Amino acid sequence: MAKKATYGNESIKSLRGADRVRKRPAVIFGSDGLEGCEHSIFEIMSNSIDEAREGRGNRIVVTRYLDGSYEVQDFGSGIPVDYNKNEQRENWELLFCEMYAGSKYDNAGGAGSYEFSLGLNGLGLCATQYASEYMDAEIHRDGYCYTLHFEKGENIGGLQVKELTANKKKTGTRIRWLPDLDVFTDIAVPLDYYRDAMKRQAVVNAGVTFRLLNETESGKFDTEEFLYPRGIQDYIAELAGDDALTEPVYWEAERRGRDRADKPEYKVKLSVALCFSNRVSVVEHYHNSSFLEHGGSPEKATRLALVGAIDKYLRENNKYLKSEAKITYPDVQDCLILVSNNFSTQTSYENQTKKAITNKFVQDAMAEFLRSRLEIYFIENHDAAEKIAAQVLINKRSRETAEKTR
């Protein structure tokens, strides 16, 4: 029987450089499988989305190649890659090779380069580079073309610089990489992932065109584009169709506050589009462009506000039967089409995969905002209020009947 290794002082090791990602990809990407690979791709897209949100370019092109590599191109200002006096290092080394390096840490105080950003932690670009078999970057900025090449987390050849002779004002970043099967167990990201992710981003980034190129045979590409000029307003109309119970409405507001008395104040921009339907039920929440698959603060706010406002209308208008129990959120959700699209200068995600947020102030602000808007809406739109009340009660009583017969 083999002797077990002794656990002593020399047993402790620290991961350095690319090994911090390559040996533990799930810590950064949430998984070492296909979902993690998908998230690594979205990390690169996130940087381009942040550029577009700041008005630096209004088109993002994502290419899916036959060899399994991926490319994201934007037409923003181009990644800064030259020498950084404050850090006394080249910016390309910081951004591509250093964890927790970026320009989005001071957003709450207004000192950062981005007011509302999807990329927050300075991990995405570096981590994806580390998790790649290779990565090539081409950056146009200040009249120059900069190129970088990496293999399995190591830079090869340093920064290459070439002065532009034509189209000197061209700016933007193009990154192509091949996720590494030594890091992820599966890198065959399906086409539908791109369609879904890019459509969602078009929905919450009004006026930005997302173009998907899918290589079907060598040098030939199928092209799809996703564009919602009015963002979630267009999306709600698309979901509702022509036979919704109520017409879609769009509300927006801005609030300032704190998650806790001793925490810094920050700003949140709230926007919600909604209507009611007896045919379709869809509820989606987005924060700083990230789809909150697991909800968090906005979902809790929606539950509180919708149930509170509709229950108040039912009680004040004597819609409940004698001794009837109040409505619950599932009764509302069954006939609700709602999309929230919020942005804040300070965001607390549950983890790096950004599928839920935990900001207490965002929850409180959104709950108050939705509840007050709904109460005004019910006063100003009597016919719509009556339709909503009737449908919610139908849902409630049907649910209760079904529960009794189980």
mmCIF file of N, CA, C and O in Angstrom, residues 343-388:
data_model
loop_
_atom_site.group_PDB
_atom_site.id
_atom_site.type_symbol
_atom_site.label_atom_id
_atom_site.label_comp_id
_atom_site.label_asym_id
_atom_site.label_seq_id
_atom_site.Cartn_x
_atom_site.Cartn_y
_atom_site.Cartn_z
ATOM 1 N N PHE A 343 -29.718 50.040 -14.575
ATOM 2 C CA PHE A 343 -28.278 50.292 -14.583
ATOM 3 C C PHE A 343 -27.923 51.011 -13.291
ATOM 4 O O PHE A 343 -28.637 51.923 -12.870
ATOM 5 N N SER A 344 -26.830 50.603 -12.666
ATOM 6 C CA SER A 344 -26.382 51.295 -11.465
ATOM 7 C C SER A 344 -24.876 51.504 -11.511
ATOM 8 O O SER A 344 -24.145 50.752 -12.168
ATOM 9 N N THR A 345 -24.425 52.538 -10.826
ATOM 10 C CA THR A 345 -22.992 52.844 -10.803
ATOM 11 C C THR A 345 -22.248 51.988 -9.793
ATOM 12 O O THR A 345 -21.019 52.015 -9.746
ATOM 13 N N GLN A 346 -22.991 51.235 -8.998
ATOM 14 C CA GLN A 346 -22.387 50.270 -8.087
ATOM 15 C C GLN A 346 -23.276 49.034 -8.067
ATOM 16 O O GLN A 346 -24.478 49.147 -7.843
ATOM 17 N N THR A 347 -22.691 47.888 -8.305
ATOM 18 C CA THR A 347 -23.483 46.667 -8.428
ATOM 19 C C THR A 347 -22.868 45.546 -7.620
ATOM 20 O O THR A 347 -21.662 45.322 -7.676
ATOM 21 N N SER A 348 -23.714 44.834 -6.884
ATOM 22 C CA SER A 348 -23.267 43.671 -6.125
ATOM 23 C C SER A 348 -23.874 42.421 -6.755
ATOM 24 O O SER A 348 -25.059 42.118 -6.558
ATOM 25 N N TYR A 349 -23.063 41.725 -7.560
ATOM 26 C CA TYR A 349 -23.507 40.467 -8.149
ATOM 27 C C TYR A 349 -23.271 39.335 -7.161
ATOM 28 O O TYR A 349 -22.360 39.386 -6.332
ATOM 29 N N GLU A 350 -24.086 38.287 -7.271
ATOM 30 C CA GLU A 350 -23.899 37.129 -6.403
ATOM 31 C C GLU A 350 -22.549 36.471 -6.655
ATOM 32 O O GLU A 350 -21.915 35.957 -5.748
ATOM 33 N N ASN A 351 -22.112 36.470 -7.924
ATOM 34 C CA ASN A 351 -20.808 35.907 -8.253
ATOM 35 C C ASN A 351 -20.375 36.436 -9.616
ATOM 36 O O ASN A 351 -21.062 37.260 -10.221
ATOM 37 N N GLN A 352 -19.232 35.956 -10.116
ATOM 38 C CA GLN A 352 -18.652 36.466 -11.346
ATOM 39 C C GLN A 352 -19.538 36.216 -12.560
ATOM 40 O O GLN A 352 -19.452 36.928 -13.555
ATOM 41 N N THR A 353 -20.431 35.220 -12.509
ATOM 42 C CA THR A 353 -21.259 34.917 -13.673
ATOM 43 C C THR A 353 -22.427 35.886 -13.834
ATOM 44 O O THR A 353 -23.145 35.834 -14.833
ATOM 45 N N LYS A 354 -22.648 36.762 -12.845
ATOM 46 C CA LYS A 354 -23.571 37.898 -12.967
ATOM 47 C C LYS A 354 -25.010 37.492 -13.300
ATOM 48 O O LYS A 354 -25.682 38.132 -14.094
ATOM 49 N N LYS A 355 -25.507 36.445 -12.656
ATOM 50 C CA LYS A 355 -26.866 35.988 -12.941
ATOM 51 C C LYS A 355 -27.885 36.461 -11.899
ATOM 52 O O LYS A 355 -29.070 36.175 -12.016
ATOM 53 N N ALA A 356 -27.421 37.161 -10.874
ATOM 54 C CA ALA A 356 -28.314 37.742 -9.861
ATOM 55 C C ALA A 356 -27.574 38.871 -9.164
ATOM 56 O O ALA A 356 -26.351 38.835 -9.035
ATOM 57 N N ILE A 357 -28.322 39.892 -8.737
ATOM 58 C CA ILE A 357 -27.719 40.968 -7.951
ATOM 59 C C ILE A 357 -28.370 41.003 -6.573
ATOM 60 O O ILE A 357 -29.499 40.529 -6.392
ATOM 61 N N THR A 358 -27.652 41.606 -5.624
ATOM 62 C CA THR A 358 -28.113 41.594 -4.233
ATOM 63 C C THR A 358 -28.279 42.993 -3.640
ATOM 64 O O THR A 358 -28.487 43.111 -2.435
ATOM 65 N N ASN A 359 -28.209 44.050 -4.466
ATOM 66 C CA ASN A 359 -28.282 45.418 -3.944
ATOM 67 C C ASN A 359 -29.611 45.696 -3.255
ATOM 68 O O ASN A 359 -30.671 45.646 -3.890
ATOM 69 N N LYS A 360 -29.567 46.018 -1.976
ATOM 70 C CA LYS A 360 -30.793 46.326 -1.233
ATOM 71 C C LYS A 360 -31.431 47.619 -1.731
ATOM 72 O O LYS A 360 -32.657 47.717 -1.845
ATOM 73 N N PHE A 361 -30.609 48.629 -2.022
ATOM 74 C CA PHE A 361 -31.184 49.888 -2.484
ATOM 75 C C PHE A 361 -31.877 49.718 -3.832
ATOM 76 O O PHE A 361 -32.946 50.299 -4.065
ATOM 77 N N VAL A 362 -31.290 48.942 -4.741
ATOM 78 C CA VAL A 362 -31.934 48.695 -6.028
ATOM 79 C C VAL A 362 -33.295 48.043 -5.812
ATOM 80 O O VAL A 362 -34.294 48.421 -6.442
ATOM 81 N N GLN A 363 -33.350 47.078 -4.902
ATOM 82 C CA GLN A 363 -34.619 46.414 -4.613
ATOM 83 C C GLN A 363 -35.647 47.402 -4.058
ATOM 84 O O GLN A 363 -36.793 47.451 -4.527
ATOM 85 N N ASP A 364 -35.251 48.194 -3.080
ATOM 86 C CA ASP A 364 -36.191 49.135 -2.462
ATOM 87 C C ASP A 364 -36.641 50.200 -3.462
ATOM 88 O O ASP A 364 -37.828 50.546 -3.522
ATOM 89 N N ALA A 365 -35.692 50.731 -4.238
ATOM 90 C CA ALA A 365 -36.026 51.781 -5.199
ATOM 91 C C ALA A 365 -36.957 51.266 -6.282
ATOM 92 O O ALA A 365 -37.924 51.934 -6.675
ATOM 93 N N MET A 366 -36.689 50.059 -6.767
ATOM 94 C CA MET A 366 -37.521 49.500 -7.829
ATOM 95 C C MET A 366 -38.908 49.137 -7.315
ATOM 96 O O MET A 366 -39.917 49.342 -8.016
ATOM 97 N N ALA A 367 -38.991 48.615 -6.101
ATOM 98 C CA ALA A 367 -40.294 48.273 -5.531
ATOM 99 C C ALA A 367 -41.165 49.519 -5.373
ATOM 100 O O ALA A 367 -42.351 49.527 -5.740
ATOM 101 N N GLU A 368 -40.591 50.593 -4.842
ATOM 102 C CA GLU A 368 -41.336 51.848 -4.668
ATOM 103 C C GLU A 368 -41.745 52.435 -6.021
ATOM 104 O O GLU A 368 -42.881 52.900 -6.204
ATOM 105 N N PHE A 369 -40.813 52.403 -6.958
ATOM 106 C CA PHE A 369 -41.053 52.938 -8.302
ATOM 107 C C PHE A 369 -42.198 52.189 -8.992
ATOM 108 O O PHE A 369 -43.149 52.802 -9.518
ATOM 109 N N LEU A 370 -42.141 50.872 -8.990
ATOM 110 C CA LEU A 370 -43.173 50.078 -9.660
ATOM 111 C C LEU A 370 -44.532 50.209 -8.972
ATOM 112 O O LEU A 370 -45.567 50.372 -9.638
ATOM 113 N N ARG A 371 -44.535 50.156 -7.657
ATOM 114 C CA ARG A 371 -45.802 50.241 -6.921
ATOM 115 C C ARG A 371 -46.502 51.573 -7.180
ATOM 116 O O ARG A 371 -47.709 51.611 -7.468
ATOM 117 N N SER A 372 -45.768 52.656 -7.116
ATOM 118 C CA SER A 372 -46.386 53.970 -7.317
ATOM 119 C C SER A 372 -46.867 54.142 -8.760
ATOM 120 O O SER A 372 -47.952 54.692 -8.991
ATOM 121 N N ARG A 373 -46.084 53.678 -9.726
ATOM 122 C CA ARG A 373 -46.499 53.798 -11.133
ATOM 123 C C ARG A 373 -47.749 52.967 -11.405
ATOM 124 O O ARG A 373 -48.641 53.390 -12.159
ATOM 125 N N LEU A 374 -47.813 51.782 -10.823
ATOM 126 C CA LEU A 374 -48.989 50.936 -11.026
ATOM 127 C C LEU A 374 -50.240 51.550 -10.403
ATOM 128 O O LEU A 374 -51.328 51.518 -10.996
ATOM 129 N N GLU A 375 -50.106 52.128 -9.233
ATOM 130 C CA GLU A 375 -51.267 52.746 -8.590
ATOM 131 C C GLU A 375 -51.800 53.911 -9.422
ATOM 132 O O GLU A 375 -53.017 54.078 -9.565
ATOM 133 N N ILE A 376 -50.904 54.708 -9.975
ATOM 134 C CA ILE A 376 -51.324 55.803 -10.860
ATOM 135 C C ILE A 376 -51.953 55.251 -12.136
ATOM 136 O O ILE A 376 -52.975 55.743 -12.627
ATOM 137 N N TYR A 377 -51.342 54.202 -12.666
ATOM 138 C CA TYR A 377 -51.845 53.572 -13.892
ATOM 139 C C TYR A 377 -53.274 53.063 -13.698
ATOM 140 O O TYR A 377 -54.139 53.247 -14.569
ATOM 141 N N PHE A 378 -53.542 52.426 -12.566
ATOM 142 C CA PHE A 378 -54.882 51.903 -12.311
ATOM 143 C C PHE A 378 -55.914 53.020 -12.230
ATOM 144 O O PHE A 378 -57.063 52.854 -12.649
ATOM 145 N N ILE A 379 -55.523 54.170 -11.694
ATOM 146 C CA ILE A 379 -56.442 55.304 -11.604
ATOM 147 C C ILE A 379 -56.725 55.883 -12.978
ATOM 148 O O ILE A 379 -57.874 56.218 -13.321
ATOM 149 N N GLU A 380 -55.695 55.999 -13.791
ATOM 150 C CA GLU A 380 -55.820 56.652 -15.102
ATOM 151 C C GLU A 380 -56.321 55.721 -16.193
ATOM 152 O O GLU A 380 -56.729 56.197 -17.272
ATOM 153 N N ASN A 381 -56.301 54.416 -15.974
ATOM 154 C CA ASN A 381 -56.691 53.447 -17.007
ATOM 155 C C ASN A 381 -57.664 52.429 -16.411
ATOM 156 O O ASN A 381 -57.302 51.273 -16.160
ATOM 157 N N HIS A 382 -58.900 52.881 -16.201
ATOM 158 C CA HIS A 382 -59.889 52.063 -15.499
ATOM 159 C C HIS A 382 -60.167 50.749 -16.221
ATOM 160 O O HIS A 382 -60.213 49.679 -15.587
ATOM 161 N N ASP A 383 -60.377 50.797 -17.535
ATOM 162 C CA ASP A 383 -60.698 49.577 -18.285
ATOM 163 C C ASP A 383 -59.565 48.553 -18.184
ATOM 164 O O ASP A 383 -59.819 47.359 -17.994
ATOM 165 N N ALA A 384 -58.315 49.033 -18.306
ATOM 166 C CA ALA A 384 -57.176 48.126 -18.204
ATOM 167 C C ALA A 384 -57.084 47.547 -16.799
ATOM 168 O O ALA A 384 -56.816 46.346 -16.619
ATOM 169 N N ALA A 385 -57.325 48.368 -15.794
ATOM 170 C CA ALA A 385 -57.269 47.895 -14.412
ATOM 171 C C ALA A 385 -58.300 46.800 -14.162
ATOM 172 O O ALA A 385 -58.018 45.806 -13.474
ATOM 173 N N GLU A 386 -59.492 46.979 -14.715
ATOM 174 C CA GLU A 386 -60.537 45.975 -14.549
ATOM 175 C C GLU A 386 -60.161 44.657 -15.219
ATOM 176 O O GLU A 386 -60.402 43.572 -14.674
ATOM 177 N N LYS A 387 -59.556 44.736 -16.398
ATOM 178 C CA LYS A 387 -59.127 43.515 -17.104
ATOM 179 C C LYS A 387 -58.041 42.787 -16.314
ATOM 180 O O LYS A 387 -58.057 41.561 -16.195
ATOM 181 N N ILE A 388 -57.108 43.556 -15.779
ATOM 182 C CA ILE A 388 -56.018 42.959 -14.995
ATOM 183 C C ILE A 388 -56.577 42.295 -13.743
ATOM 184 O O ILE A 388 -56.230 41.152 -13.422
#
